[in-house]
Amino acid sequence: MKNYTRKTNRPKRSKHGGSLELRGNTYIARWMVNGKRFSATTGETDKAEAEKWLARKLANVRATDIKAKSKKQVETLQLQKAAQLDGAILQAERERDAALDNLPTVALAGIEAELRAVIENKVSENTAATYTRTVRQFVEWMGENHPEAEDANQVSEAMARQYFDHMAATRRADTHNVARVNLAHTWKILSERYRIKANPWKAIRPVKKDAAVRRTLTRDELARIAATLPGQYRTVFFVGCFTGLRLSDAATLEWEAIDLAAGSITLRPVKTARTSGRWVHLPIVPEFYAVLSAIPAEMRHGYVAPEIAEKYKTSRAWLSQEYTAYFRKAGVKTQTEDGDGKSDRKPARNVVGFHSLRHTFVSIAANAGVPFQIVQSIVGHSAAKMTEHYFHENREATALAFQKFPALFGGKTMPAALPNNGGDVIDAEVVEIGTVEPTAKRLAALDAAIADILANADGAEREAAAARLADAARELQKGANTGA
């Protein structure tokens, strides 16, 4: 049987080819894409124009096809790379698991000892004690609630969440969050030496911190506390009252930082030394000058309170608790009524402690009319350029502003018994505390500071600072004229 091929006058179409057909006076274009036929009128009666129309259409078809092909190639390549990456990850996990299987396990009961062996001599004793105490508390809880878990690798995320639910119900937020970080870091450290395939603490989120509840102390409370404190405890207490320094800086204050002649203290606080590293310059108010000058000259070397400095180095928490105990002994309520610390309720929160002296210093200075920017520069709450430049460079203005700081312990005189460096109380001559008369030099320095601020004013904040300094200058001048 013969094979007959149908003959046609239409040209053969390529993948991106087309043809024209004259219908009446208008040319019709035909083309094919992926096996589908398409046709459309060109609207042209001239063949040359119709061919241009068809050429443009076919060019668009080819561009679309190339774009689709390129996209498909990219997707294919991405899938291939993803498969390769998955394979590499799977291989790495298999190798890690194989390496882990060769490591020994670490029993929960032995975690504390193993952790201390790893971090010994690498961190401070206080840090090591904090970590080991956190681990010990968790291990004790596990023994009571999940005795079936014998090693660290058997602690699941569900157990970790259950433990922190318990912590959230019985501990303050800060304690909860510190324990979370310590335990997560402990598991990370031990996973480098022992068979621990997962860190159950990584998924635990920190809880919202308790609202700050520290309060300031009244002058009556300050007087009662001062009368209760012995020896160097009282010295450091005065440092906190008259400078607003934190316990870390008050306990370790050195005579080298004190310039009695200039009436100032210059030091770099422990906290800012770790961050900004900036220095602060504290004016010595008249009442505090009486405290320092009453200490015999032969004892003005090294730490102002050496015994307290050594106690701080041994245990900051212990020293802080000692001060809180003295506050309670003076009849000052130091805790809230939130709980008794023995039930499932949260333990009582401290509302008064040594840090309250910092709040008290800021409050008294503000109420006395000391410009806010100067208070910021003293306590180190702000790193604003204006505070740094104007109030650290113009220390005369700062000293003058703090002449308004009121006497806290007896007005014109200090008690005759003052603490020395030996921890006992000695008889000291009563030191008169008069108001330092504003000299022409100091007033000129204050005026210069005001002019400097106004010359470089950058908004209402600086103008307000200049206005407050101007008020201070007028008050000082008035006091000088009246002989106050």
PDB file of N, CA and C in Angstrom, residues 215 217 221 224 327-328 331-337 351-352:
ATOM      1  N   ARG A 215      13.303  52.168  96.774  1.00  0.00           N
ATOM      2  CA  ARG A 215      12.817  53.489  97.180  1.00  0.00           C
ATOM      3  C   ARG A 215      13.940  54.282  97.836  1.00  0.00           C
ATOM      4  N   LEU A 217      15.481  56.802 100.871  1.00  0.00           N
ATOM      5  CA  LEU A 217      15.427  56.797 102.325  1.00  0.00           C
ATOM      6  C   LEU A 217      15.203  58.212 102.851  1.00  0.00           C
ATOM      7  N   GLU A 221      15.651  58.012 108.579  1.00  0.00           N
ATOM      8  CA  GLU A 221      16.151  56.646 108.372  1.00  0.00           C
ATOM      9  C   GLU A 221      17.664  56.650 108.197  1.00  0.00           C
ATOM     10  N   ARG A 224      19.253  57.001 111.624  1.00  0.00           N
ATOM     11  CA  ARG A 224      19.155  55.777 112.428  1.00  0.00           C
ATOM     12  C   ARG A 224      20.125  54.713 111.932  1.00  0.00           C
ATOM     13  N   PHE A 327      20.375  47.732 108.067  1.00  0.00           N
ATOM     14  CA  PHE A 327      19.227  48.602 107.817  1.00  0.00           C
ATOM     15  C   PHE A 327      18.018  48.117 108.618  1.00  0.00           C
ATOM     16  N   ARG A 328      17.819  46.787 108.602  1.00  0.00           N
ATOM     17  CA  ARG A 328      16.677  46.230 109.357  1.00  0.00           C
ATOM     18  C   ARG A 328      16.880  46.464 110.860  1.00  0.00           C
ATOM     19  N   GLY A 331      15.597  49.553 112.124  1.00  0.00           N
ATOM     20  CA  GLY A 331      14.150  49.722 112.060  1.00  0.00           C
ATOM     21  C   GLY A 331      13.622  50.103 110.692  1.00  0.00           C
ATOM     22  N   VAL A 332      14.434  49.915 109.646  1.00  0.00           N
ATOM     23  CA  VAL A 332      14.020  50.242 108.287  1.00  0.00           C
ATOM     24  C   VAL A 332      13.490  48.980 107.611  1.00  0.00           C
ATOM     25  N   LYS A 333      12.279  49.038 107.098  1.00  0.00           N
ATOM     26  CA  LYS A 333      11.680  47.896 106.418  1.00  0.00           C
ATOM     27  C   LYS A 333      12.347  47.737 105.059  1.00  0.00           C
ATOM     28  N   THR A 334      12.899  46.566 104.789  1.00  0.00           N
ATOM     29  CA  THR A 334      13.691  46.373 103.577  1.00  0.00           C
ATOM     30  C   THR A 334      13.025  45.485 102.531  1.00  0.00           C
ATOM     31  N   GLN A 335      11.906  44.825 102.861  1.00  0.00           N
ATOM     32  CA  GLN A 335      11.292  43.900 101.908  1.00  0.00           C
ATOM     33  C   GLN A 335       9.797  44.158 101.764  1.00  0.00           C
ATOM     34  N   THR A 336       9.254  43.655 100.664  1.00  0.00           N
ATOM     35  CA  THR A 336       7.819  43.740 100.425  1.00  0.00           C
ATOM     36  C   THR A 336       7.112  42.624 101.193  1.00  0.00           C
ATOM     37  N   GLU A 337       5.804  42.595 101.077  1.00  0.00           N
ATOM     38  CA  GLU A 337       5.016  41.562 101.744  1.00  0.00           C
ATOM     39  C   GLU A 337       4.610  40.453 100.786  1.00  0.00           C
ATOM     40  N   VAL A 351      13.283  46.121  98.827  1.00  0.00           N
ATOM     41  CA  VAL A 351      12.941  47.471  98.392  1.00  0.00           C
ATOM     42  C   VAL A 351      13.934  48.491  98.949  1.00  0.00           C
ATOM     43  N   VAL A 352      14.750  48.085  99.911  1.00  0.00           N
ATOM     44  CA  VAL A 352      15.763  48.962 100.493  1.00  0.00           C
ATOM     45  C   VAL A 352      17.055  48.170 100.657  1.00  0.00           C
TER      46      VAL A 352
END
